[in-house]
């Protein structure tokens, strides 16, 4: 919930938004100057029209009439030119600002801990990075500068009115507080309404994205009707949030029109009475001028209310974006050691870790892995196997203990160099909507097409890739949807292979692939793990039996360690696991 919801406006937040205009100061000041000139040009023509009526027409002075008309035309051209420049550069400034804010936001999100994404909705983050950004841009293109220009115009109009006829000016000013009060109420009501609108937009974005991503599950379990009903409920809330803003608009603007019409009537009545009482027809021009000037006074006020809505939505969006920008959810990357040539030896020393504070998932585990060894980690779901992988990559920081690689604590390595020496193949493969080649190299300039093809031949998957339409240039579409799960796994394995890691991690990499793909991966495993430290989390006996060491985990503890043969000699957890899970596979 926005803690500033009760405020009509947050100037501190606006100042922070304006700081992003610093690289574009010249444009900012240029747009501000255009706003000032617009207020002057806008007022000039009503004044000139009054002179046309009172001086040129009343005294039948054709020369003066021509001169005044020419001046009015020149003022109109100047006003139009200013308006064009004002509109273009205000929008240009807005787009430039959101470009910079979006870059800052995306760069920050890319450095967040995995824990942040564990608890954040993807749909909401997408809304912040796309929809909310456009709202921030509108602060400049349709909000802030337009409001400033209109306020300046109103001040100039009020000054001119007082100079021309202070009595009629007081009549107009007497009505003004009513409209100002109505505008104030309108702004406060719209602030709360727009907060609700943005919340509902984020909600509907998140819901739609999740259901489209998981459409296979929706259809497999016949959830279409249920999910559609949920969508209708969310969509109804979204509609009601927007209708709330429409309702406020439908009340305010007719009220403003009525107030404006009453004011014009009062001007005509009192102006005519003044003229009749004094016998001076020269005041007719002032009446014409005041009718135009009063419209120029009230119309900006109505527009300010409308533009203030835009500004409010932009401020609400900015507040949400800045909340992410202010989030301190980073892995502390203060290490100065560059992991250039790692041997691959590592050890866990009394490591304790919890994803949620107070709910420990690793309870002081310790083990050593020598360089070039292949270690298999087995255990039931939730035992802590994948947590070890997450900690080794520093996706999370440990609560206590030490993790050493080649004798150096991993916190002392720079994150980039550490992760460049560790390759991970996950069970759930993620591919980008790009070519096969780019998904393998991840557009690393040091990995050429020739290197990718050579690596593919080395592990026996070149023929599969070459058979695709376009070969290495085949676009796999979003999340690799054009490939089977086994083919995606092969691409992921090749991605790890070409990075030439010092430590290779296979996290249940063959648990969901077909027999042919598994054979290819088993062959590749033998090649890539040779003389390289490898960690394999697997459910299949063939991989585990070949490991130099097996780490057996249960409920966040290392309960056994040894080779397959050594562990079967005992009567511990591994033997029970083997008899329950692997014996049938071995005898099949």
Coordinates of C-alpha atoms in Angstrom, one line a residue:
X1 CA 0.0 0.0 0.0
X2 CA 1.3 3.4 -0.9
X3 CA 2.0 5.3 2.4
X4 CA 1.6 8.6 0.6
X5 CA -1.9 8.0 -0.6
X6 CA -3.3 10.7 1.5
X7 CA -1.1 13.4 0.0
X8 CA -2.4 15.4 -2.9
X9 CA 1.1 15.6 -4.3
X10 CA 4.6 14.5 -3.3
X11 CA 7.1 17.3 -4.2
X12 CA 10.0 15.2 -2.9
X13 CA 9.2 12.5 -5.4
X14 CA 8.9 15.0 -8.2
X15 CA 12.3 16.5 -7.4
X16 CA 13.8 13.0 -7.6
X17 CA 12.2 12.5 -11.0
X18 CA 13.5 15.9 -12.2
X19 CA 17.0 14.9 -11.3
X20 CA 17.0 12.5 -14.3
X21 CA 16.8 15.6 -16.6
X22 CA 20.3 16.7 -15.6
X23 CA 22.0 15.3 -18.7
X24 CA 19.4 17.3 -20.8
X25 CA 19.5 20.6 -19.0
X26 CA 19.6 22.7 -22.2
X27 CA 16.4 21.0 -23.4
X28 CA 14.8 21.4 -19.9
X29 CA 15.5 25.1 -19.9
X30 CA 14.4 25.5 -23.5
X31 CA 11.0 23.9 -22.8
X32 CA 10.6 26.1 -19.7
X33 CA 11.3 29.2 -21.8
X34 CA 8.8 28.0 -24.4
X35 CA 6.2 27.7 -21.6
X36 CA 6.8 31.3 -20.6
X37 CA 6.6 32.6 -24.1
X38 CA 3.3 30.7 -24.7
X39 CA 1.7 32.4 -21.7
X40 CA 2.7 35.8 -23.1
X41 CA 1.6 35.1 -26.7
X42 CA -1.7 33.5 -25.6
X43 CA -2.7 36.7 -23.7
X44 CA -1.6 39.1 -26.4
X45 CA -4.4 38.4 -28.9
X46 CA -7.4 39.0 -26.5
X47 CA -5.9 42.3 -25.6
X48 CA -5.3 43.2 -29.2
X49 CA -8.9 42.2 -30.0
X50 CA -10.1 44.6 -27.3
X51 CA -8.2 47.4 -29.0
X52 CA -9.6 46.4 -32.4
X53 CA -13.2 46.9 -31.0
X54 CA -12.6 50.0 -28.9
X55 CA -10.1 51.9 -31.1
X56 CA -10.2 50.7 -34.7
X57 CA -13.8 49.7 -35.2
X58 CA -15.4 52.3 -32.9
X59 CA -13.4 55.1 -34.4
X60 CA -13.5 53.6 -37.9
X61 CA -9.7 53.7 -38.3
X62 CA -8.9 51.4 -41.2
X63 CA -5.1 51.8 -40.9
X64 CA -5.1 51.0 -37.2
X65 CA -7.4 48.0 -37.9
X66 CA -4.9 46.6 -40.5
X67 CA -1.9 47.1 -38.3
X68 CA -3.6 45.4 -35.3
X69 CA -4.7 42.5 -37.5
X70 CA -1.2 42.0 -38.9
X71 CA 0.2 42.1 -35.3
X72 CA -2.4 39.5 -34.3
X73 CA -1.4 37.2 -37.2
X74 CA 2.3 37.6 -36.3
X75 CA 1.5 36.7 -32.6
X76 CA -0.5 33.7 -33.8
X77 CA 2.4 32.4 -35.9
X78 CA 4.8 33.0 -33.0
X79 CA 2.4 31.1 -30.6
X80 CA 2.1 28.2 -33.0
X81 CA 5.9 28.0 -33.5
X82 CA 6.4 28.0 -29.7
X83 CA 3.7 25.4 -29.3
X84 CA 5.3 23.0 -31.8
X85 CA 8.7 23.4 -30.2
X86 CA 7.2 23.0 -26.7
X87 CA 5.2 19.9 -27.6
X88 CA 8.1 18.1 -29.4
X89 CA 10.9 18.8 -27.0
X90 CA 8.7 18.1 -23.9
X91 CA 8.0 14.7 -25.4
X92 CA 11.6 14.2 -26.4
X93 CA 12.7 15.0 -22.8
X94 CA 10.2 12.5 -21.4
X95 CA 11.3 9.7 -23.7
X96 CA 15.0 10.4 -22.9
X97 CA 14.3 10.3 -19.1
X98 CA 12.4 7.0 -19.3
X99 CA 15.1 5.5 -21.4
X100 CA 17.6 6.3 -18.6
X101 CA 15.3 5.2 -15.8
X102 CA 14.5 1.9 -17.7
X103 CA 18.2 1.2 -18.2
X104 CA 18.9 1.9 -14.5
X105 CA 16.0 -0.3 -13.4
X106 CA 17.0 -3.2 -15.7
X107 CA 20.6 -3.0 -14.7
X108 CA 19.6 -3.1 -11.1
X109 CA 17.3 -6.0 -11.5
X110 CA 20.0 -8.0 -13.2
X111 CA 22.1 -7.8 -10.1
X112 CA 19.4 -8.7 -7.6
X113 CA 19.7 -11.8 -5.5
X114 CA 17.8 -14.9 -6.6
X115 CA 15.9 -14.5 -3.3
X116 CA 14.3 -11.3 -4.7
X117 CA 12.9 -13.1 -7.7
X118 CA 11.7 -16.0 -5.5
X119 CA 9.3 -13.6 -3.8
X120 CA 8.5 -11.2 -6.7
X121 CA 5.8 -11.5 -9.4
X122 CA 7.2 -11.6 -13.0
X123 CA 4.1 -9.8 -14.3
X124 CA 4.5 -7.0 -11.7
X125 CA 8.1 -6.5 -12.6
X126 CA 7.3 -6.4 -16.3
X127 CA 4.6 -3.8 -15.6
X128 CA 7.2 -1.7 -13.7
X129 CA 9.7 -1.9 -16.6
X130 CA 7.2 -1.2 -19.4
X131 CA 3.9 0.3 -18.5
X132 CA 5.0 2.3 -15.5
X133 CA 7.9 3.7 -17.5
X134 CA 5.5 5.3 -20.1
X135 CA 3.6 6.9 -17.2
X136 CA 6.9 8.5 -16.0
X137 CA 7.5 9.8 -19.5
X138 CA 4.1 11.5 -19.5
X139 CA 5.1 13.5 -16.4
X140 CA 7.2 15.6 -18.8
X141 CA 5.3 15.2 -22.1
X142 CA 1.8 15.7 -20.8
X143 CA 2.1 16.7 -17.1
X144 CA 4.7 18.9 -15.5
X145 CA 5.5 21.3 -18.3
X146 CA 1.9 21.6 -19.4
X147 CA 0.9 22.4 -15.9
X148 CA 3.7 25.0 -15.5
X149 CA 2.7 26.6 -18.8
X150 CA -0.9 26.8 -17.8
X151 CA -0.2 28.3 -14.4
X152 CA 2.0 30.9 -16.0
X153 CA -0.8 31.7 -18.5
X154 CA -3.3 32.1 -15.6
X155 CA -1.0 34.4 -13.7
X156 CA -0.4 36.6 -16.8
X157 CA -4.2 36.6 -17.5
X158 CA -5.0 37.7 -14.0
X159 CA -2.4 40.5 -14.1
X160 CA -3.8 41.7 -17.5
X161 CA -7.4 41.6 -16.2
X162 CA -6.5 43.7 -13.1
X163 CA -4.7 46.2 -15.4
X164 CA -7.6 46.5 -17.9
X165 CA -10.5 46.7 -15.5
X166 CA -10.1 45.8 -11.8
X167 CA -13.8 45.7 -11.1
X168 CA -14.6 43.1 -13.7
X169 CA -11.4 41.3 -12.7
X170 CA -12.8 41.0 -9.1
X171 CA -16.0 39.5 -10.5
X172 CA -14.0 36.8 -12.2
X173 CA -11.8 36.3 -9.2
X174 CA -14.8 35.9 -6.9
X175 CA -15.9 32.8 -8.8
X176 CA -12.3 31.4 -9.0
X177 CA -12.2 29.9 -5.4
X178 CA -15.2 27.7 -6.2
X179 CA -13.4 26.2 -9.1
X180 CA -10.1 25.9 -7.2
X181 CA -11.8 24.1 -4.3
X182 CA -13.6 21.7 -6.8
X183 CA -10.2 21.1 -8.5
X184 CA -8.5 20.3 -5.1
X185 CA -11.2 17.8 -4.2
X186 CA -10.9 16.2 -7.7
X187 CA -7.1 15.9 -7.4
X188 CA -7.3 14.2 -4.0
X189 CA -9.9 11.8 -5.2
X190 CA -8.1 10.9 -8.4
X191 CA -4.8 10.2 -6.5
X192 CA -6.5 7.3 -4.7
X193 CA -8.3 6.2 -7.8
X194 CA -5.1 6.0 -9.8
X195 CA -3.2 4.1 -7.2
X196 CA -6.0 1.5 -7.4
X197 CA -5.8 1.5 -11.2
X198 CA -2.0 0.8 -11.3
X199 CA -2.5 -2.0 -8.7
X200 CA -5.1 -3.6 -10.9
X201 CA -3.1 -3.2 -14.0
X202 CA -0.2 -5.0 -12.4
X203 CA -2.5 -7.7 -11.1
X204 CA -4.1 -8.4 -14.5
X205 CA -0.6 -8.4 -16.2
X206 CA 0.7 -10.9 -13.7
X207 CA -2.3 -13.2 -14.0
X208 CA -2.3 -13.2 -17.9
X209 CA 1.4 -13.8 -18.1
X210 CA 1.3 -16.7 -15.7
X211 CA -1.6 -18.4 -17.4
X212 CA -0.2 -17.9 -20.9
X213 CA 3.2 -19.3 -19.7
X214 CA 1.4 -22.2 -18.0
X215 CA -1.2 -22.8 -20.6
X216 CA -0.2 -26.4 -21.1
X217 CA -1.0 -27.1 -17.4
X218 CA -4.3 -25.2 -17.7
X219 CA -5.5 -27.3 -20.6
X220 CA -4.1 -30.6 -19.3
X221 CA -6.0 -30.3 -16.0
X222 CA -9.1 -28.9 -17.7
X223 CA -8.8 -25.6 -15.8
X224 CA -10.0 -23.4 -18.7
X225 CA -13.4 -22.5 -17.1
X226 CA -12.0 -21.9 -13.7
X227 CA -9.1 -19.7 -14.9
X228 CA -11.5 -17.8 -17.2
X229 CA -13.8 -17.2 -14.2
X230 CA -10.8 -15.9 -12.2
X231 CA -9.8 -13.7 -15.1
X232 CA -13.4 -12.3 -15.3
X233 CA -13.2 -11.4 -11.6
X234 CA -9.8 -9.6 -12.0
X235 CA -11.0 -7.9 -15.2
X236 CA -14.1 -6.7 -13.4
X237 CA -11.9 -5.2 -10.6
X238 CA -9.8 -3.5 -13.3
X239 CA -12.9 -2.1 -15.0
X240 CA -14.3 -0.8 -11.7
X241 CA -11.0 0.9 -10.9
X242 CA -11.0 2.7 -14.2
X243 CA -14.7 3.6 -13.9
X244 CA -14.0 5.3 -10.6
X245 CA -11.7 7.7 -12.4
X246 CA -14.3 8.2 -15.1
X247 CA -16.9 9.0 -12.5
X248 CA -14.8 11.7 -10.9
X249 CA -14.1 13.2 -14.4
X250 CA -17.8 13.1 -15.3
X251 CA -18.6 15.1 -12.2
X252 CA -15.8 17.7 -12.3
X253 CA -15.8 18.8 -15.9
X254 CA -19.5 19.7 -16.1
X255 CA -19.2 21.6 -12.8
X256 CA -16.2 23.5 -14.3
X257 CA -18.2 24.3 -17.5
X258 CA -21.2 25.6 -15.5
X259 CA -18.9 27.8 -13.4
X260 CA -17.3 29.2 -16.6
X261 CA -20.6 29.9 -18.2
X262 CA -21.9 31.8 -15.1
X263 CA -18.7 33.8 -15.1
X264 CA -19.1 34.9 -18.8
X265 CA -22.7 35.9 -18.0
X266 CA -21.6 38.0 -15.1
X267 CA -18.9 39.7 -17.2
X268 CA -21.4 40.6 -20.0
X269 CA -24.0 41.9 -17.4
X270 CA -21.6 44.1 -15.4
X271 CA -19.6 45.2 -18.4
X272 CA -22.8 46.3 -20.2
X273 CA -24.0 48.1 -17.0
X274 CA -20.7 49.9 -16.8
X275 CA -21.0 51.0 -20.4
X276 CA -24.6 52.2 -20.0
X277 CA -23.8 54.0 -16.7
X278 CA -20.8 55.8 -18.1
X279 CA -22.0 56.2 -21.7
X280 CA -18.6 55.0 -22.9
X281 CA -18.9 52.5 -25.6
X282 CA -15.1 52.0 -25.4
X283 CA -15.7 49.4 -22.6
X284 CA -17.2 47.0 -25.1
X285 CA -13.7 45.9 -26.2
X286 CA -12.8 45.2 -22.6
X287 CA -15.9 43.0 -22.4
X288 CA -14.8 41.0 -25.5
X289 CA -11.3 40.8 -24.0
X290 CA -12.6 39.6 -20.6
X291 CA -14.8 36.9 -22.2
X292 CA -11.7 35.5 -24.0
X293 CA -9.4 36.0 -21.0
X294 CA -11.9 34.3 -18.5
X295 CA -12.0 31.3 -20.8
X296 CA -8.2 31.4 -20.9
X297 CA -8.2 31.5 -17.1
X298 CA -10.8 28.7 -16.5
X299 CA -9.8 26.4 -19.4
X300 CA -6.2 25.9 -18.1
X301 CA -7.6 25.3 -14.7
X302 CA -9.8 22.5 -16.0
X303 CA -6.8 21.3 -18.1
X304 CA -4.6 21.4 -15.1
X305 CA -6.9 19.1 -13.3
X306 CA -6.8 16.7 -16.3
X307 CA -3.0 17.0 -16.6
X308 CA -2.7 16.7 -12.9
X309 CA -4.3 13.3 -13.3
X310 CA -1.6 12.4 -15.8
X311 CA 1.0 13.8 -13.4
X312 CA -0.4 11.8 -10.5
X313 CA -0.4 8.6 -12.5
X314 CA 3.2 9.3 -13.5
X315 CA 4.1 10.0 -9.8
X316 CA 2.4 6.8 -8.7
X317 CA 4.3 4.9 -11.4
X318 CA 7.6 6.6 -10.4
X319 CA 7.1 5.7 -6.8
X320 CA 6.7 2.1 -7.7
X321 CA 9.7 2.1 -9.9
X322 CA 11.8 3.9 -7.3
X323 CA 10.8 1.3 -4.8
X324 CA 12.6 -1.3 -6.9
X325 CA 15.5 1.0 -7.5
X326 CA 15.8 1.6 -3.8
X327 CA 15.7 -2.1 -3.0
X328 CA 18.9 -3.4 -1.5
X329 CA 18.9 -7.0 -2.5
X330 CA 22.4 -7.7 -3.8
X331 CA 25.1 -10.2 -3.4
X332 CA 28.0 -8.3 -1.9
X333 CA 30.4 -8.2 -4.8
X334 CA 33.5 -6.7 -3.1
X335 CA 35.9 -9.6 -4.0
X336 CA 39.1 -8.5 -5.8
X337 CA 40.5 -11.9 -6.7
X338 CA 40.0 -12.9 -10.4
X339 CA 39.2 -16.5 -10.9
X340 CA 41.4 -16.9 -14.0
X341 CA 42.8 -20.4 -13.8
X342 CA 41.0 -22.5 -11.2
X343 CA 42.0 -26.1 -10.6
X344 CA 38.5 -26.9 -9.3
X345 CA 39.2 -28.0 -5.7
X346 CA 36.5 -26.8 -3.3
X347 CA 35.3 -27.4 0.2
X348 CA 32.3 -26.6 2.4
X349 CA 33.3 -26.0 6.0
X350 CA 30.4 -26.0 8.6
X351 CA 28.1 -24.2 6.2
X352 CA 24.7 -23.1 7.5
X353 CA 22.1 -21.5 5.2
X354 CA 18.4 -20.6 5.3
X355 CA 16.2 -19.2 2.4
X356 CA 13.9 -17.7 5.1
X357 CA 15.3 -16.4 8.3
X358 CA 14.9 -18.9 11.1
X359 CA 14.2 -21.8 8.8
X360 CA 17.6 -23.4 8.2
X361 CA 17.9 -25.8 5.3
X362 CA 21.6 -26.6 5.6
X363 CA 22.7 -27.5 9.1
X364 CA 26.5 -27.1 9.2
X365 CA 27.5 -29.4 6.4
X366 CA 31.2 -30.0 5.6
X367 CA 32.9 -31.9 2.7
X368 CA 35.9 -31.6 0.4
X369 CA 36.1 -32.2 -3.4
X370 CA 39.5 -32.6 -5.0
X371 CA 40.4 -31.1 -8.4
X372 CA 39.3 -33.3 -11.2
X373 CA 36.9 -35.4 -9.1
X374 CA 33.4 -36.2 -10.1
X375 CA 31.0 -36.1 -7.1
X376 CA 27.4 -37.2 -7.1
X377 CA 24.9 -35.8 -4.7
X378 CA 21.9 -37.9 -3.8
X379 CA 19.0 -37.6 -1.5
X380 CA 15.3 -37.1 -1.3
X381 CA 13.5 -34.0 -2.6
X382 CA 14.2 -31.1 -0.2
X383 CA 17.4 -32.6 1.2
X384 CA 19.4 -29.6 0.1
X385 CA 21.1 -30.9 -3.1
X386 CA 20.3 -27.9 -5.3
X387 CA 21.0 -25.5 -2.4
X388 CA 24.6 -26.6 -2.6
X389 CA 24.7 -25.6 -6.2
X390 CA 23.1 -22.2 -5.5
X391 CA 25.6 -21.4 -2.8
X392 CA 28.6 -22.5 -4.9
X393 CA 27.5 -20.0 -7.6
X394 CA 26.8 -17.4 -4.9
X395 CA 23.2 -17.0 -6.0
X396 CA 22.7 -16.7 -2.2
X397 CA 25.1 -16.0 0.6
X398 CA 25.6 -18.5 3.4
X399 CA 24.6 -17.7 7.0
X400 CA 27.8 -19.0 8.5
X401 CA 30.8 -21.2 7.8
X402 CA 33.0 -21.1 4.7
X403 CA 33.1 -22.2 1.1
X404 CA 36.6 -22.4 -0.4
X405 CA 37.6 -22.8 -4.0
X406 CA 41.3 -23.6 -4.6
X407 CA 41.8 -22.5 -0.9
X408 CA 40.2 -19.1 -1.5
X409 CA 36.9 -18.1 0.1
X410 CA 34.4 -17.5 -2.6
X411 CA 33.5 -14.1 -1.2
X412 CA 37.0 -13.0 -2.2
X413 CA 36.4 -13.7 -5.9
X414 CA 34.7 -11.2 -8.1
X415 CA 31.2 -12.5 -8.9
X416 CA 31.7 -12.3 -12.7
X417 CA 35.0 -14.2 -12.7
X418 CA 33.7 -16.8 -10.3
X419 CA 30.6 -17.6 -12.3
X420 CA 32.5 -17.6 -15.5
X421 CA 34.4 -20.7 -14.2
X422 CA 31.3 -22.6 -13.2
X423 CA 28.9 -24.0 -15.7
X424 CA 25.5 -25.4 -14.8
X425 CA 23.1 -27.6 -16.7
X426 CA 19.7 -27.5 -15.1
X427 CA 16.8 -29.9 -15.5
X428 CA 14.4 -27.1 -16.4
X429 CA 16.3 -25.6 -19.4
X430 CA 15.7 -21.9 -20.3
X431 CA 16.3 -20.9 -23.9
X432 CA 15.9 -17.3 -25.2
X433 CA 13.8 -16.5 -28.3
X434 CA 16.9 -16.5 -30.5
X435 CA 19.0 -18.7 -32.7
X436 CA 20.5 -22.0 -31.6
X437 CA 23.9 -20.5 -32.0
X438 CA 23.2 -17.5 -29.9
X439 CA 21.6 -19.7 -27.2
X440 CA 24.8 -21.7 -27.0
X441 CA 27.3 -18.8 -27.1
X442 CA 25.0 -16.4 -25.3
X443 CA 26.5 -13.8 -27.7
X444 CA 29.9 -14.1 -26.0
X445 CA 32.2 -12.4 -28.6
X446 CA 35.0 -14.8 -27.6
X447 CA 32.9 -17.8 -28.6
X448 CA 32.8 -18.1 -32.4
X449 CA 30.5 -20.1 -34.7
X450 CA 33.4 -22.3 -35.5
X451 CA 34.0 -23.0 -31.8
X452 CA 30.3 -23.9 -31.3
X453 CA 30.3 -26.2 -34.3
X454 CA 33.5 -27.9 -33.2
X455 CA 32.1 -28.4 -29.7
X456 CA 28.9 -29.8 -31.1
X457 CA 30.9 -32.4 -33.1
X458 CA 33.0 -33.3 -30.1
X459 CA 29.9 -34.3 -28.1
X460 CA 28.0 -35.7 -31.0
X461 CA 25.1 -33.2 -31.4
X462 CA 26.2 -31.4 -34.6
X463 CA 24.1 -33.7 -36.8
X464 CA 21.0 -32.9 -34.7
X465 CA 21.5 -29.2 -35.0
X466 CA 22.5 -29.3 -38.6
X467 CA 19.2 -31.1 -39.4
X468 CA 17.2 -28.1 -38.1
X469 CA 15.9 -25.6 -40.7
X470 CA 18.7 -23.1 -40.8
X471 CA 21.0 -25.2 -38.6
X472 CA 22.7 -23.0 -36.0
X473 CA 20.6 -20.0 -37.2
X474 CA 17.3 -21.8 -36.4
X475 CA 15.2 -19.6 -34.1
X476 CA 13.9 -21.7 -31.2
X477 CA 11.2 -19.1 -30.3
X478 CA 10.2 -18.2 -26.7
X479 CA 11.7 -20.5 -24.1
X480 CA 12.8 -22.9 -26.8
X481 CA 9.2 -23.9 -27.7
X482 CA 10.2 -25.2 -31.1
X483 CA 12.4 -27.9 -29.6
X484 CA 11.6 -31.0 -27.5
X485 CA 12.7 -31.2 -23.9
X486 CA 15.6 -33.5 -24.9
X487 CA 16.7 -31.2 -27.7
X488 CA 16.6 -28.2 -25.3
X489 CA 18.7 -30.2 -22.8
X490 CA 21.3 -30.9 -25.5
X491 CA 21.5 -27.2 -26.3
X492 CA 21.9 -26.4 -22.6
X493 CA 24.7 -29.0 -22.3
X494 CA 26.5 -27.6 -25.3
X495 CA 26.2 -24.1 -23.8
X496 CA 28.0 -25.4 -20.7
X497 CA 30.6 -27.2 -22.8
X498 CA 31.7 -24.2 -24.9
X499 CA 32.3 -22.1 -21.8
X500 CA 35.1 -24.4 -20.8
X501 CA 34.4 -24.3 -17.1
X502 CA 36.7 -25.3 -14.2
X503 CA 33.7 -26.7 -12.3
X504 CA 30.8 -28.4 -14.1
X505 CA 27.4 -28.9 -12.4
X506 CA 24.7 -31.2 -13.8
X507 CA 21.6 -30.7 -11.8
X508 CA 19.4 -33.7 -12.8
X509 CA 20.3 -32.9 -16.4
X510 CA 19.1 -36.2 -17.8
X511 CA 15.9 -36.7 -15.7
X512 CA 13.5 -35.7 -18.4
X513 CA 15.1 -36.6 -21.7
X514 CA 14.5 -39.4 -24.1
X515 CA 16.9 -42.4 -24.3
X516 CA 18.6 -41.2 -27.5
X517 CA 19.3 -37.7 -26.0
X518 CA 20.5 -39.3 -22.7
X519 CA 23.0 -41.4 -24.6
X520 CA 24.3 -38.3 -26.3
X521 CA 24.5 -36.5 -23.0
X522 CA 26.2 -39.5 -21.3
X523 CA 28.8 -39.5 -24.0
X524 CA 29.3 -35.7 -23.6
X525 CA 29.5 -36.1 -19.9
X526 CA 32.4 -38.4 -20.2
X527 CA 34.2 -35.9 -22.4
X528 CA 33.5 -32.8 -20.5
X529 CA 34.1 -34.3 -17.0
X530 CA 37.4 -35.7 -17.9
X531 CA 40.1 -34.0 -15.7
X532 CA 37.5 -31.5 -14.6
X533 CA 35.8 -31.1 -11.3
X534 CA 32.1 -32.1 -11.7
X535 CA 29.1 -32.2 -9.5
X536 CA 26.2 -34.4 -10.6
X537 CA 22.8 -34.4 -9.0
X538 CA 21.1 -37.4 -10.6
X539 CA 18.3 -39.9 -10.1
X540 CA 19.7 -42.5 -12.5
X541 CA 22.1 -45.1 -11.3
X542 CA 24.5 -45.2 -14.3
X543 CA 25.7 -41.6 -13.6
X544 CA 26.0 -42.1 -9.9
X545 CA 28.0 -45.4 -10.1
X546 CA 30.8 -43.7 -12.1
X547 CA 31.3 -40.9 -9.6
X548 CA 34.5 -40.8 -7.6
X549 CA 32.6 -39.8 -4.5
X550 CA 28.9 -39.9 -3.6
X551 CA 27.5 -37.3 -1.1
X552 CA 24.3 -38.6 0.6
X553 CA 22.1 -35.9 2.0
X554 CA 19.1 -36.0 4.3
X555 CA 17.1 -33.0 5.6
X556 CA 20.0 -30.6 5.1
X557 CA 22.7 -32.8 6.5
X558 CA 25.5 -34.9 4.9
X559 CA 24.8 -38.3 6.4
X560 CA 27.1 -40.4 4.3
X561 CA 30.0 -40.1 1.9
X562 CA 32.0 -42.6 -0.2
X563 CA 32.0 -44.5 -3.4
X564 CA 29.1 -46.5 -4.7
X565 CA 30.7 -49.8 -3.6
X566 CA 31.7 -48.5 -0.2
X567 CA 28.3 -47.1 0.6
X568 CA 26.6 -50.4 -0.3
X569 CA 28.7 -52.2 2.2
X570 CA 27.1 -50.4 5.0
X571 CA 23.5 -50.3 6.2
X572 CA 23.0 -46.6 6.0
X573 CA 20.7 -44.2 4.2
X574 CA 22.3 -44.7 0.7
X575 CA 21.8 -48.5 0.8
X576 CA 18.1 -48.0 1.6
X577 CA 17.8 -45.4 -1.1
X578 CA 19.5 -47.8 -3.6
X579 CA 17.3 -50.7 -2.7
X580 CA 14.2 -48.5 -3.0
X581 CA 15.1 -46.5 -6.1
X582 CA 18.0 -47.9 -8.0
X583 CA 18.0 -51.7 -7.6
X584 CA 15.1 -52.2 -10.0
X585 CA 16.8 -49.9 -12.6
X586 CA 20.1 -51.9 -12.3
X587 CA 18.4 -55.3 -12.7
X588 CA 16.1 -54.1 -15.5

